mmCIF file of C-alpha atoms in Angstrom:
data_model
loop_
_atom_site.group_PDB
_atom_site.id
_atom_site.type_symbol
_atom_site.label_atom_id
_atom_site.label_comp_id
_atom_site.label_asym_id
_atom_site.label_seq_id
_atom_site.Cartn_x
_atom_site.Cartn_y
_atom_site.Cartn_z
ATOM 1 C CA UNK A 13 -15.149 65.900 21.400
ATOM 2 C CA UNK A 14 -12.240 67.689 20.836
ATOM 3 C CA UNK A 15 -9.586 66.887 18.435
ATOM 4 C CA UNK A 16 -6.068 68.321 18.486
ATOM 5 C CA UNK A 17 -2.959 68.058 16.282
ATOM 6 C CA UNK A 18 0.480 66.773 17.780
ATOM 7 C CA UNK A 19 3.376 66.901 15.411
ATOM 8 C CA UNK A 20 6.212 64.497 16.565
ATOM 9 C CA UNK A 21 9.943 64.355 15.474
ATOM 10 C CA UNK A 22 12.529 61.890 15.814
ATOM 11 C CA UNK A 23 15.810 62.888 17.475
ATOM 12 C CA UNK A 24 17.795 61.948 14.412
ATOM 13 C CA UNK A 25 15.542 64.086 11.777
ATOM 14 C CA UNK A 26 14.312 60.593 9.829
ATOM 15 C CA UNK A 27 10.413 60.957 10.844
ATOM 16 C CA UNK A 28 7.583 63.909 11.071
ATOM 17 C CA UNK A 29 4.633 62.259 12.103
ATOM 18 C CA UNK A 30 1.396 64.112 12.526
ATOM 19 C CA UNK A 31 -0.665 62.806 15.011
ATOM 20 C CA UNK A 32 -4.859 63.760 16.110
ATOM 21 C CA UNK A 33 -5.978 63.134 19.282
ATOM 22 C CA UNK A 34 -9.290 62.836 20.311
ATOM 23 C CA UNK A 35 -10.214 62.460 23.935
ATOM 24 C CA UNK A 36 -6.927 61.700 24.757
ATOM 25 C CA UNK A 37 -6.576 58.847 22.367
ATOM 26 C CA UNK A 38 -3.932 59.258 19.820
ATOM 27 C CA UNK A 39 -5.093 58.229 15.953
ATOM 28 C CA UNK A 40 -3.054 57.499 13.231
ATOM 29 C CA UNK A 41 -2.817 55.596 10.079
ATOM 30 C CA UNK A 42 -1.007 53.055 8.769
ATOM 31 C CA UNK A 43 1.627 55.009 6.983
ATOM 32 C CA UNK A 44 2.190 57.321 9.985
ATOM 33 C CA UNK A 45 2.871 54.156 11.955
ATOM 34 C CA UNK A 46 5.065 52.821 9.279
ATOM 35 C CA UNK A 47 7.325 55.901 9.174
ATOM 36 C CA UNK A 48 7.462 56.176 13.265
ATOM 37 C CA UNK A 49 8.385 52.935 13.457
ATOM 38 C CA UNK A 50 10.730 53.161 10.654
ATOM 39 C CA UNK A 51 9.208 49.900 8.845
ATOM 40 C CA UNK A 52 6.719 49.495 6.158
ATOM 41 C CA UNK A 53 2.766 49.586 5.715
ATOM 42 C CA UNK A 54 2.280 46.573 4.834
ATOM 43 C CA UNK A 55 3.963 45.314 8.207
ATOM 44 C CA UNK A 56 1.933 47.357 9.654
ATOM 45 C CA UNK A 57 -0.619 46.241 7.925
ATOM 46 C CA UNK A 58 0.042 42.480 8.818
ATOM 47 C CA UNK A 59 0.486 43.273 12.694
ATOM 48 C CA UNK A 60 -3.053 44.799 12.696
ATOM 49 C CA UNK A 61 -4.890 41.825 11.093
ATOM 50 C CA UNK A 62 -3.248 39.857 13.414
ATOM 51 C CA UNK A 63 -4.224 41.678 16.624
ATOM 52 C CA UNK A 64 -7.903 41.778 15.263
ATOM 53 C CA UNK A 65 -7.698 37.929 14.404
ATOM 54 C CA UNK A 66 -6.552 37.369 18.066
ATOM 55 C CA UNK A 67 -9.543 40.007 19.253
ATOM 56 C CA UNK A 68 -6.750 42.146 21.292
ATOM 57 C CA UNK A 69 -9.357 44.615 19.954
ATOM 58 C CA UNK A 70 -12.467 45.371 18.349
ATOM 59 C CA UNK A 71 -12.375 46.247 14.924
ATOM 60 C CA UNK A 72 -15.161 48.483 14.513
ATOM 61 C CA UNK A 73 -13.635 50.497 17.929
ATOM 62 C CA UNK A 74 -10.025 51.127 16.566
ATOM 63 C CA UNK A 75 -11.093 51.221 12.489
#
């Protein structure tokens, strides 16, 4: 397993995200997704439960 770092940038300066990958999968948490999307955690938060309520994926896979 091998991880590696990936820093993305946004064209207009407003988000540095730090991203791992592992295997070719990209991780991240909930406040990295918050600031690349440009909305909050706890949106974030909400869309998650919601694709783990509707078993788009497993929890114990993506958690």
């Amino acid at each position: 397993m091998e991880n590696e770092l990936i820093i993305y940038n946004t064209d207009d300066g407003k988000a540095d995200v730090k991203l791992y990958s592992r295997d070719g999968v990209i991780w991240m948490n909930q406040q990295q997704m918050a600031l690349l999307f440009d909305t909050s955690k706890q949106l974030v938060s909400h869309h998650i439960a919601n694709i783990l309520q509707d078993k788009e994926l497993e929890e114990n896979s993506v958690v």
